Amino acid sequence: LKLNSQNLASFASQQGSQTVQVPTYDRNDVKEGIVHVGVGGFHRAHLAVYIDQLLQKHGENTWAICGVGLRPNDAAMRDALGGQDHLYTVIERSAKGSEAKVVGSINSFLFAPDDRQAVIDKMAHPDTHIVSMTITESGYYYNENTHQLQAEHPDIQHDVSNDTDPISIFGFLYLALAKRHAQGLKPFTVLSCDNMQKNGSITRHMLESFARLRNPDLAKWIADEGAFPNSMVDRITPSTSQTDIQSLADNFGIDDAWPVVTEPFMQWVIEDKFCDGRPSFEKVGVQVVEDVHNVEQFEKHKLRLLNASHSAMAYGGQLAGFKYVHEVMEHPIYNKFVWQMMQDEVKPLLPEIPGVDIDKYCHTLMERFSNPTIMDQIPRVALNASGKIPQFIMPSIAEAIWTTRPFRRLCFVAAAWFQYINGVDDKGNAFEVDDPMREELQALAKAGGTEPHKILSVKMLFGDDLRNDKRFTDEVTTAMQLIAKDGVLETIPKYVD
Ligand code: NAD
């Protein structure tokens, strides 16, 4: 049965072989307090699920979501959601089995290429109090070396002198905030839900920098009156496959054009810094904390352990021919490698968080990575590496060197990425490298061979700290040469005790 409002009651009364949870709140009686940019898998498994629970259990009906897609490929999400009253199914998978929940918190969807002004107007609407986003790390135009906005980027250059057809997130946010200012409204809170250490602070800095290029007075208003909470977000959410769509139909009787598959685990630690109200997130299990320092510590644990381990499995895993994360975990030596990298190299660098048992956290991660039912794709975890490795791996290497601690395994991960950039695996099979900097990096990888110096010359990614450090470059060169000569699976035992 097709997923739409009309059929919801039939799903609840069991269509397929298993029961389905559906929203029972009145979806016509809500206000859209949140505009979310980047309606991909993660948003639909995370923020939209928390909001769905607030609507379902706590009647907070001023916080429904208007989804926004800025990029041409978001047309597919517009069409999928538009064809089913913006309802979709979250399929939670674990060893215990699958559960299906229909989520109703996304109330409408705007596709910017259809009508850019409509997106600006929506963000500027008095009912909108929060603009949240999951636009991937590369959506922030952040220079890792200078920590400044990439002001020379063509998208930013375009948006600096354009009042009607912005391209970048900052063009939209700026024009919407300018409109609110002109109307005497408060700014909305800008809430980044992307995997970046200090995601809120970076968003604030990038938007203020952009605004200063256009109108310093407005930039000051945004700085003084706006809010940009930092947050740590967590729920492993693979890309949806055709098999997922089919199994939802077979097992639950739901014909959903684009369900989302995820794990039961979910976590969100968020700084309590909102300038125009917020939902009662804590009622649905979100950890809302006063102290920014506290959020930063949670972020650091998560990015340096979970995301770094994903990187450890992604690039070496792709070269070795693995397709899914759980397959890497099933390889006994690779499994040990991931565990030892976390325990011996990353853990000693991390702050203690009261109430958090870091060993237990690492064990839970190993279990989550090993979940064979979510089928998390290696290419998904690998994509956009230029936005990931400088955040998840390089800071740990630098800190380990400065504190004279071990860092060989972390260097192996960097080396595997450098080899991966060539787009050819250990058996000589070509694969697609999905990265906004692909062309530049592939040219450097080709020119550098099994030496990392050419790639490390990209200052925007690597800065100066490490590329002139012989301890680092020697380790990476050794790993690159071993991988090039023997392949990942022959090399990795040399990195495991
Ligand atoms: P996805 O591919 O399903 O969706 C990505 C969305 O971001 C799309 O709507 C796309 O159009 C948009 N986007 C990409 N680049 C953009 C840009 N430059 N400007 C504006 N929009 C842009 O990916 P996803 O799984 O939803 O992940 C998105 C982000 O969420 C990740 O990059 C990460 O920061 C965060 N996240 C994901 C997971 C996960 O397990 N998938 C977990 C934690 C955090």
Coordinates of C-alpha atoms and ligand atoms in Angstrom, one line a residue:
L1 CA 0.0 0.0 0.0
K2 CA 1.3 3.4 -1.0
L3 CA 2.6 5.5 1.9
N4 CA 0.5 8.7 2.2
S5 CA -1.8 10.4 4.8
Q6 CA -4.9 8.6 3.6
N7 CA -3.4 5.2 4.1
L8 CA -1.7 5.8 7.5
A9 CA -4.4 4.2 9.6
S10 CA -4.3 1.0 7.5
F11 CA -0.5 0.6 8.2
A12 CA -1.2 1.0 12.0
S13 CA -3.7 -1.8 11.8
Q14 CA -1.1 -4.1 10.3
Q15 CA -0.8 -4.4 6.6
G16 CA 2.2 -6.6 6.2
S17 CA 3.5 -9.3 8.5
Q18 CA 4.7 -6.9 11.2
T19 CA 3.3 -3.9 13.0
V20 CA 4.2 -0.3 12.0
Q21 CA 4.2 2.8 14.2
V22 CA 2.6 5.8 12.6
P23 CA 2.0 9.4 13.6
T24 CA -1.3 9.9 15.2
Y25 CA -1.0 13.7 15.8
D26 CA -2.9 16.1 13.5
R27 CA -0.4 17.0 10.8
N28 CA -2.6 19.7 9.5
D29 CA -2.5 21.5 12.8
V30 CA 1.2 22.3 13.1
K31 CA 3.5 25.3 12.5
E32 CA 6.8 24.9 10.8
G33 CA 9.2 26.2 13.4
I34 CA 12.3 24.6 11.8
V35 CA 13.6 24.9 8.3
H36 CA 16.1 22.1 7.6
V37 CA 18.6 22.3 4.8
G38 CA 20.0 19.0 3.5
V39 CA 17.2 16.5 3.8
G40 CA 19.4 13.4 3.4
G41 CA 19.4 10.1 5.2
F42 CA 20.9 11.4 8.4
H43 CA 18.4 14.3 9.0
R44 CA 15.5 11.9 8.5
A45 CA 17.0 9.4 11.0
H46 CA 18.0 12.0 13.6
L47 CA 16.5 15.5 14.1
A48 CA 13.3 14.7 12.2
V49 CA 12.8 11.6 14.5
Y50 CA 13.3 13.6 17.7
I51 CA 10.8 16.2 16.4
D52 CA 8.4 13.4 15.5
Q53 CA 8.5 12.2 19.1
L54 CA 7.9 15.7 20.4
L55 CA 4.9 16.0 18.1
Q56 CA 3.6 12.5 18.9
K57 CA 4.1 12.4 22.7
H58 CA 4.3 16.0 23.8
G59 CA 2.1 18.0 21.5
E60 CA 4.8 20.5 20.6
N61 CA 3.1 21.4 17.3
T62 CA 4.9 24.6 16.6
W63 CA 8.1 22.7 15.7
A64 CA 7.3 20.8 12.5
I65 CA 9.9 20.9 9.8
C66 CA 10.1 22.4 6.3
G67 CA 12.8 20.5 4.4
V68 CA 15.0 22.4 1.9
G69 CA 17.3 21.1 -0.8
L70 CA 19.8 23.5 -2.3
R71 CA 21.5 21.2 -4.8
P72 CA 20.2 19.8 -8.1
N73 CA 20.4 16.2 -6.8
D74 CA 17.8 17.1 -4.1
A75 CA 15.1 17.0 -6.8
A76 CA 14.9 13.3 -6.1
M77 CA 14.0 13.9 -2.5
R78 CA 11.5 16.6 -3.5
D79 CA 9.8 14.1 -5.7
A80 CA 9.9 11.1 -3.3
L81 CA 8.6 13.0 -0.3
G82 CA 6.2 15.1 -2.4
G83 CA 4.5 12.0 -3.7
Q84 CA 3.7 10.7 -0.2
D85 CA 2.6 13.8 1.8
H86 CA 6.2 14.1 3.1
L87 CA 5.8 11.0 5.1
Y88 CA 8.6 8.4 5.1
T89 CA 9.6 5.3 7.0
V90 CA 12.5 4.8 9.4
I91 CA 13.6 1.2 9.4
E92 CA 15.6 0.4 12.6
R93 CA 17.7 -2.7 12.2
S94 CA 19.6 -4.8 14.7
A95 CA 20.3 -8.4 15.4
K96 CA 16.9 -8.6 17.1
G97 CA 15.2 -7.8 13.9
S98 CA 13.6 -4.8 12.1
E99 CA 11.1 -2.1 13.3
A100 CA 9.3 0.3 11.0
K101 CA 8.2 3.7 12.1
V102 CA 6.5 6.2 9.8
V103 CA 7.7 9.8 10.6
G104 CA 5.4 12.8 10.0
S105 CA 7.5 15.7 11.3
I106 CA 8.6 16.9 7.8
N107 CA 5.6 18.9 6.8
S108 CA 6.7 20.4 3.5
F109 CA 9.7 20.6 1.2
L110 CA 11.2 23.4 -0.9
F111 CA 13.7 22.7 -3.7
A112 CA 15.8 25.8 -4.1
P113 CA 16.5 25.5 -7.8
D114 CA 12.7 25.6 -8.4
D115 CA 12.3 28.9 -6.5
R116 CA 15.2 30.3 -4.5
Q117 CA 13.2 33.3 -3.2
A118 CA 10.6 30.9 -1.7
V119 CA 13.5 29.4 0.5
I120 CA 14.6 32.9 1.6
D121 CA 11.0 33.8 2.4
K122 CA 10.4 30.6 4.4
M123 CA 13.6 31.1 6.5
A124 CA 12.5 34.8 7.1
H125 CA 8.9 33.8 8.1
P126 CA 8.0 34.7 11.6
D127 CA 7.0 31.1 12.4
T128 CA 10.6 30.0 11.6
H129 CA 12.8 30.0 14.8
I130 CA 15.5 27.5 13.8
V131 CA 17.3 26.9 10.5
S132 CA 19.1 23.6 10.9
M133 CA 21.4 21.8 8.5
T134 CA 23.1 18.6 7.4
I135 CA 25.0 19.8 4.3
T136 CA 28.1 17.7 4.7
E137 CA 31.5 19.0 5.9
S138 CA 32.2 20.6 2.5
G139 CA 29.1 22.7 2.6
Y140 CA 30.8 25.1 5.0
Y141 CA 33.5 26.6 2.7
Y142 CA 35.9 26.2 5.6
N143 CA 39.6 26.5 5.1
E144 CA 41.2 24.0 7.5
N145 CA 44.5 25.7 7.4
T146 CA 43.6 29.4 7.9
H147 CA 40.3 28.6 9.7
Q148 CA 38.7 31.2 7.5
L149 CA 35.9 31.3 4.9
Q150 CA 37.0 30.2 1.4
A151 CA 36.1 33.7 0.2
E152 CA 37.7 33.0 -3.2
H153 CA 35.4 30.0 -3.8
P154 CA 33.2 30.6 -6.9
D155 CA 30.0 29.9 -5.0
I156 CA 30.9 32.5 -2.3
Q157 CA 32.0 35.0 -5.0
H158 CA 28.7 34.6 -6.7
D159 CA 26.7 35.0 -3.5
V160 CA 28.5 38.1 -2.3
S161 CA 27.0 40.2 -5.0
N162 CA 23.7 38.4 -5.6
D163 CA 20.4 39.3 -3.9
T164 CA 18.0 36.9 -5.5
D165 CA 19.7 33.7 -6.6
P166 CA 22.1 32.5 -4.0
I167 CA 23.9 29.2 -4.3
S168 CA 25.7 28.6 -1.0
I169 CA 24.1 28.1 2.4
F170 CA 25.6 31.4 3.5
G171 CA 23.9 33.2 0.7
F172 CA 20.5 31.9 1.7
L173 CA 21.1 32.5 5.5
Y174 CA 22.3 36.0 4.9
L175 CA 19.4 37.1 2.7
A176 CA 16.9 35.6 5.0
L177 CA 18.5 37.2 8.1
A178 CA 18.6 40.6 6.2
K179 CA 14.9 40.2 5.5
R180 CA 14.1 39.4 9.2
H181 CA 16.2 42.4 10.3
A182 CA 14.3 44.7 8.0
Q183 CA 11.1 43.3 9.4
G184 CA 12.1 43.8 13.0
L185 CA 12.2 40.1 13.7
K186 CA 14.8 38.3 15.8
P187 CA 17.3 36.2 13.9
F188 CA 16.7 32.5 13.8
T189 CA 19.1 30.1 15.5
V190 CA 21.4 28.4 13.0
L191 CA 21.9 24.8 14.1
S192 CA 24.5 22.7 12.4
C193 CA 24.1 18.9 12.7
D194 CA 27.2 18.1 10.6
N195 CA 30.1 16.0 11.9
M196 CA 32.6 18.8 12.7
Q197 CA 34.3 19.7 15.9
K198 CA 32.8 23.0 17.0
N199 CA 30.2 22.8 14.3
G200 CA 28.2 25.7 15.7
S201 CA 31.3 28.0 16.2
I202 CA 32.5 27.3 12.7
T203 CA 29.0 28.0 11.3
R204 CA 28.9 31.3 13.2
H205 CA 32.4 32.3 12.0
M206 CA 31.7 31.4 8.4
L207 CA 28.4 33.2 8.3
E208 CA 29.7 36.3 10.0
S209 CA 32.7 36.4 7.6
F210 CA 30.3 36.1 4.7
A211 CA 28.0 38.8 6.1
R212 CA 30.9 41.2 6.6
L213 CA 31.7 40.9 2.9
R214 CA 28.2 42.2 2.2
N215 CA 27.2 44.5 5.1
P216 CA 29.2 44.9 8.2
D217 CA 26.2 46.3 10.2
L218 CA 24.2 43.3 9.5
A219 CA 27.2 41.1 10.3
K220 CA 27.3 42.8 13.7
W221 CA 23.6 42.2 14.3
I222 CA 24.0 38.5 13.5
A223 CA 27.0 38.3 15.8
D224 CA 25.2 40.1 18.7
E225 CA 21.7 38.7 18.4
G226 CA 22.2 35.3 16.6
A227 CA 22.8 31.9 18.1
F228 CA 24.8 28.9 16.8
P229 CA 24.7 26.0 19.2
N230 CA 27.5 23.4 19.0
S231 CA 26.3 19.9 18.9
M232 CA 27.5 16.3 18.7
V233 CA 25.3 14.1 16.6
D234 CA 25.3 10.3 16.3
R235 CA 23.3 7.7 14.5
I236 CA 24.8 5.5 11.8
T237 CA 22.7 5.9 8.7
P238 CA 23.7 4.1 5.5
S239 CA 22.4 5.1 2.0
T240 CA 19.0 3.5 1.2
S241 CA 19.2 0.6 -1.3
Q242 CA 16.6 -0.8 -3.7
T243 CA 16.7 -4.0 -1.5
D244 CA 15.7 -1.8 1.5
I245 CA 12.7 -0.4 -0.4
Q246 CA 11.7 -3.9 -1.5
S247 CA 12.1 -5.5 2.0
L248 CA 9.9 -2.7 3.5
A249 CA 7.2 -3.6 1.0
D250 CA 7.6 -7.3 1.6
N251 CA 7.8 -7.3 5.4
F252 CA 5.7 -4.3 6.4
G253 CA 3.4 -3.8 3.4
I254 CA 4.6 -0.2 2.9
D255 CA 5.3 1.2 -0.6
D256 CA 7.7 4.0 0.3
A257 CA 9.8 5.7 -2.4
W258 CA 12.6 6.6 -0.1
P259 CA 12.7 5.0 3.4
V260 CA 15.7 5.4 5.6
V261 CA 17.6 2.6 7.3
T262 CA 19.4 3.1 10.6
E263 CA 20.5 1.5 13.8
P264 CA 18.5 1.6 17.1
F265 CA 21.2 3.8 18.8
M266 CA 20.9 7.6 18.6
Q267 CA 22.5 10.4 20.5
W268 CA 22.5 14.2 20.4
V269 CA 24.4 16.4 22.8
I270 CA 23.6 20.0 22.2
E271 CA 24.6 23.4 23.7
D272 CA 21.7 25.2 25.1
K273 CA 22.2 28.4 23.1
F274 CA 19.1 29.4 21.1
C275 CA 18.0 33.0 20.3
D276 CA 14.4 32.5 19.3
G277 CA 13.1 29.6 21.4
R278 CA 13.6 25.8 21.0
P279 CA 11.7 22.6 21.3
S280 CA 11.9 20.7 24.6
F281 CA 14.5 18.4 23.2
E282 CA 15.4 17.0 26.6
K283 CA 11.9 15.4 26.8
V284 CA 12.9 13.0 24.1
G285 CA 16.3 12.0 25.3
V286 CA 18.5 14.8 23.8
Q287 CA 21.3 15.8 26.2
V288 CA 20.9 19.6 26.3
V289 CA 23.9 21.1 28.2
E290 CA 24.8 24.5 29.4
D291 CA 28.5 24.3 29.0
V292 CA 30.0 24.6 25.6
H293 CA 33.2 22.9 26.9
N294 CA 31.1 19.9 27.7
V295 CA 29.7 19.6 24.1
E296 CA 33.2 20.0 22.7
Q297 CA 34.4 17.1 24.7
F298 CA 31.6 14.9 23.5
E299 CA 32.2 16.0 20.0
K300 CA 35.9 15.2 20.3
H301 CA 35.2 11.7 21.6
K302 CA 32.8 11.0 18.9
L303 CA 34.7 12.4 15.9
R304 CA 38.1 11.0 17.0
L305 CA 36.8 7.5 17.9
L306 CA 33.7 6.8 15.8
N307 CA 34.4 8.9 12.7
A308 CA 38.1 8.2 12.8
S309 CA 37.4 4.4 12.9
H310 CA 35.0 4.8 10.0
S311 CA 37.9 6.4 8.1
A312 CA 40.2 3.6 9.2
M313 CA 37.8 1.1 7.6
A314 CA 36.8 3.2 4.6
Y315 CA 40.0 3.8 2.6
G316 CA 41.9 0.6 3.5
G317 CA 38.6 -1.3 3.2
Q318 CA 37.9 0.0 -0.3
L319 CA 41.5 -0.8 -1.4
A320 CA 41.1 -4.3 0.1
G321 CA 37.8 -4.9 -1.8
F322 CA 35.4 -4.8 1.1
K323 CA 31.9 -3.6 0.4
Y324 CA 30.4 -3.1 3.8
V325 CA 31.7 -1.9 7.2
H326 CA 30.6 -5.0 9.0
E327 CA 32.7 -7.1 6.6
V328 CA 35.8 -5.2 7.7
M329 CA 34.9 -5.9 11.3
E330 CA 34.6 -9.6 10.5
H331 CA 38.2 -9.6 9.3
P332 CA 40.0 -10.5 12.6
I333 CA 43.2 -8.5 11.9
Y334 CA 41.5 -5.5 10.6
N335 CA 39.1 -5.6 13.6
K336 CA 42.1 -5.6 15.9
F337 CA 43.6 -2.7 14.0
V338 CA 40.5 -0.6 14.6
W339 CA 40.4 -1.5 18.2
Q340 CA 44.1 -0.8 18.8
M341 CA 44.0 2.5 17.0
M342 CA 41.2 3.6 19.2
Q343 CA 42.7 2.2 22.4
D344 CA 46.4 2.8 22.0
E345 CA 46.5 5.9 19.9
V346 CA 43.3 8.0 20.2
K347 CA 42.1 7.3 23.7
P348 CA 45.2 8.7 25.5
L349 CA 44.6 12.0 23.8
L350 CA 41.0 12.4 24.9
P351 CA 39.7 14.3 27.9
E352 CA 37.8 12.5 30.6
I353 CA 34.1 13.2 30.6
P354 CA 32.4 12.7 34.0
G355 CA 29.9 9.8 33.7
V356 CA 31.4 8.5 30.4
D357 CA 33.3 5.2 30.5
I358 CA 35.5 5.5 27.4
D359 CA 36.3 1.8 27.2
K360 CA 32.6 1.0 27.3
Y361 CA 32.1 3.6 24.6
C362 CA 34.8 1.9 22.4
H363 CA 33.2 -1.5 22.9
T364 CA 29.8 -0.1 22.0
L365 CA 31.3 1.3 18.8
M366 CA 32.8 -2.1 17.9
E367 CA 29.4 -3.6 18.3
R368 CA 27.7 -0.9 16.3
F369 CA 30.2 -1.2 13.4
S370 CA 29.7 -5.0 13.5
N371 CA 25.9 -4.8 13.0
P372 CA 25.5 -6.8 9.8
T373 CA 21.8 -5.8 9.3
I374 CA 22.3 -2.1 8.4
M375 CA 24.7 -2.9 5.5
D376 CA 26.6 0.3 5.8
Q377 CA 28.4 0.9 2.5
I378 CA 32.2 1.5 2.4
P379 CA 31.8 4.1 -0.4
R380 CA 29.4 6.1 1.7
V381 CA 31.8 6.1 4.7
A382 CA 34.6 7.0 2.3
L383 CA 33.0 9.9 0.4
N384 CA 34.2 13.4 0.8
A385 CA 37.4 12.4 2.5
S386 CA 39.0 15.9 2.1
G387 CA 36.3 17.1 4.5
K388 CA 36.9 14.2 6.9
I389 CA 40.5 13.2 7.3
P390 CA 41.7 16.7 8.3
Q391 CA 39.2 16.6 11.1
F392 CA 39.0 13.0 12.2
I393 CA 42.6 11.8 11.8
M394 CA 45.1 14.6 11.4
P395 CA 44.5 16.3 14.8
S396 CA 45.1 13.0 16.6
I397 CA 48.4 12.5 14.7
A398 CA 49.5 16.0 15.5
E399 CA 48.6 15.7 19.2
A400 CA 50.2 12.3 19.5
I401 CA 53.5 13.6 18.0
W402 CA 53.5 16.6 20.3
T403 CA 52.9 14.4 23.3
T404 CA 55.3 11.7 22.1
R405 CA 52.7 9.0 21.9
P406 CA 52.2 6.3 19.3
F407 CA 50.6 7.3 16.0
R408 CA 51.6 4.6 13.4
R409 CA 48.1 3.3 12.9
L410 CA 46.7 6.8 12.4
C411 CA 49.4 7.3 9.7
F412 CA 48.4 4.1 8.1
V413 CA 44.9 5.5 7.7
A414 CA 46.2 8.7 6.1
A415 CA 48.4 6.6 3.8
A416 CA 45.5 4.4 2.8
W417 CA 43.5 7.6 1.9
F418 CA 46.4 8.9 -0.2
Q419 CA 46.5 5.6 -2.1
Y420 CA 42.7 5.5 -2.3
I421 CA 42.7 8.9 -4.1
N422 CA 44.0 7.1 -7.2
G423 CA 40.7 5.3 -7.6
V424 CA 42.2 1.8 -8.1
D425 CA 42.0 -1.0 -5.6
D426 CA 44.7 -3.6 -4.6
K427 CA 43.5 -5.9 -7.3
G428 CA 43.7 -3.2 -10.0
N429 CA 39.9 -2.6 -10.2
A430 CA 38.8 1.0 -10.6
F431 CA 36.3 2.6 -8.2
E432 CA 34.7 6.0 -8.0
V433 CA 36.3 8.6 -5.8
D434 CA 33.5 10.9 -4.6
D435 CA 35.1 14.1 -3.3
P436 CA 34.7 17.7 -4.1
M437 CA 38.5 18.1 -4.4
R438 CA 38.9 14.9 -6.5
E439 CA 40.5 16.3 -9.6
E440 CA 43.1 18.4 -7.7
L441 CA 43.9 15.5 -5.3
Q442 CA 44.1 12.9 -8.1
A443 CA 46.6 15.0 -10.0
L444 CA 48.8 15.4 -6.9
A445 CA 48.5 11.7 -6.0
K446 CA 49.6 10.8 -9.6
A447 CA 52.5 13.2 -9.5
G448 CA 53.6 12.1 -6.0
G449 CA 53.5 8.3 -6.5
T450 CA 54.2 6.6 -3.2
E451 CA 55.4 9.8 -1.6
P452 CA 52.9 11.9 0.3
H453 CA 54.6 15.3 -0.2
K454 CA 52.6 16.5 -3.1
I455 CA 49.3 15.8 -1.5
L456 CA 50.5 17.3 1.8
S457 CA 51.2 20.5 -0.1
V458 CA 47.5 21.3 -0.1
K459 CA 47.7 23.9 2.7
M460 CA 43.9 24.3 2.9
L461 CA 43.7 20.7 4.2
F462 CA 46.9 20.1 6.0
G463 CA 48.4 23.4 7.1
D464 CA 52.1 23.6 8.0
D465 CA 52.3 21.7 11.2
L466 CA 52.6 18.2 10.0
R467 CA 53.9 18.2 6.4
N468 CA 57.4 19.3 7.5
D469 CA 57.5 16.9 10.4
K470 CA 59.8 14.0 9.4
R471 CA 58.4 11.6 12.0
F472 CA 55.0 12.0 10.3
T473 CA 56.1 12.0 6.6
D474 CA 58.4 9.0 7.2
E475 CA 55.6 6.9 8.7
V476 CA 53.1 7.9 6.0
T477 CA 55.7 7.2 3.2
T478 CA 56.4 3.7 4.7
A479 CA 52.7 2.8 4.9
M480 CA 52.1 4.1 1.3
Q481 CA 54.9 2.0 0.0
L482 CA 53.8 -1.1 1.8
I483 CA 50.2 -0.7 0.6
A484 CA 51.4 0.0 -3.0
K485 CA 53.7 -3.1 -3.0
D486 CA 51.7 -5.7 -1.0
G487 CA 48.2 -4.4 -0.6
V488 CA 46.2 -3.5 2.5
L489 CA 45.5 -7.0 3.8
E490 CA 49.2 -8.0 3.6
T491 CA 50.3 -4.8 5.2
I492 CA 47.8 -4.4 8.0
P493 CA 49.2 -7.3 10.2
K494 CA 52.4 -5.1 10.5
Y495 CA 50.3 -2.5 12.3
V496 CA 48.6 -4.9 14.8
D497 CA 50.2 -6.1 18.1
Ligands
NAD1 P1 23.1 12.4 2.2 O1 23.9 12.2 1.1 O2 21.9 11.5 2.4 O3 22.5 13.9 2.2 C1 23.3 15.0 2.1 C2 22.5 16.3 2.0 O4 23.5 17.4 2.0 C3 21.8 16.3 0.6 O5 20.6 16.9 0.8 C4 22.7 17.2 -0.2 O6 22.1 17.9 -1.2 C5 23.2 18.2 0.9 N1 24.5 18.8 0.5 C6 25.7 18.2 0.1 N2 26.6 19.1 -0.1 C7 26.0 20.4 0.1 C8 26.5 21.7 -0.1 N3 27.7 22.0 -0.4 N4 25.6 22.7 0.2 C9 24.3 22.4 0.6 N5 23.8 21.2 0.7 C10 24.7 20.1 0.4 O7 24.0 12.3 3.5 P2 23.6 12.1 5.0 O8 23.9 10.6 5.4 O9 22.3 12.7 5.3 O10 24.8 12.9 5.8 C11 24.9 14.3 5.7 C12 25.8 14.7 6.8 O11 25.2 14.4 8.1 C13 27.2 14.1 6.8 O12 28.0 14.7 6.0 C14 27.6 14.3 8.3 O13 28.1 15.6 8.5 C15 26.2 14.2 9.0 N6 26.1 12.9 9.7 C16 25.8 11.8 9.0 C17 25.7 10.5 9.6 C18 25.4 9.3 8.9 O14 25.6 8.2 9.4 N7 24.9 9.3 7.7 C19 25.9 10.5 11.0 C20 26.2 11.6 11.7 C21 26.3 12.8 11.0

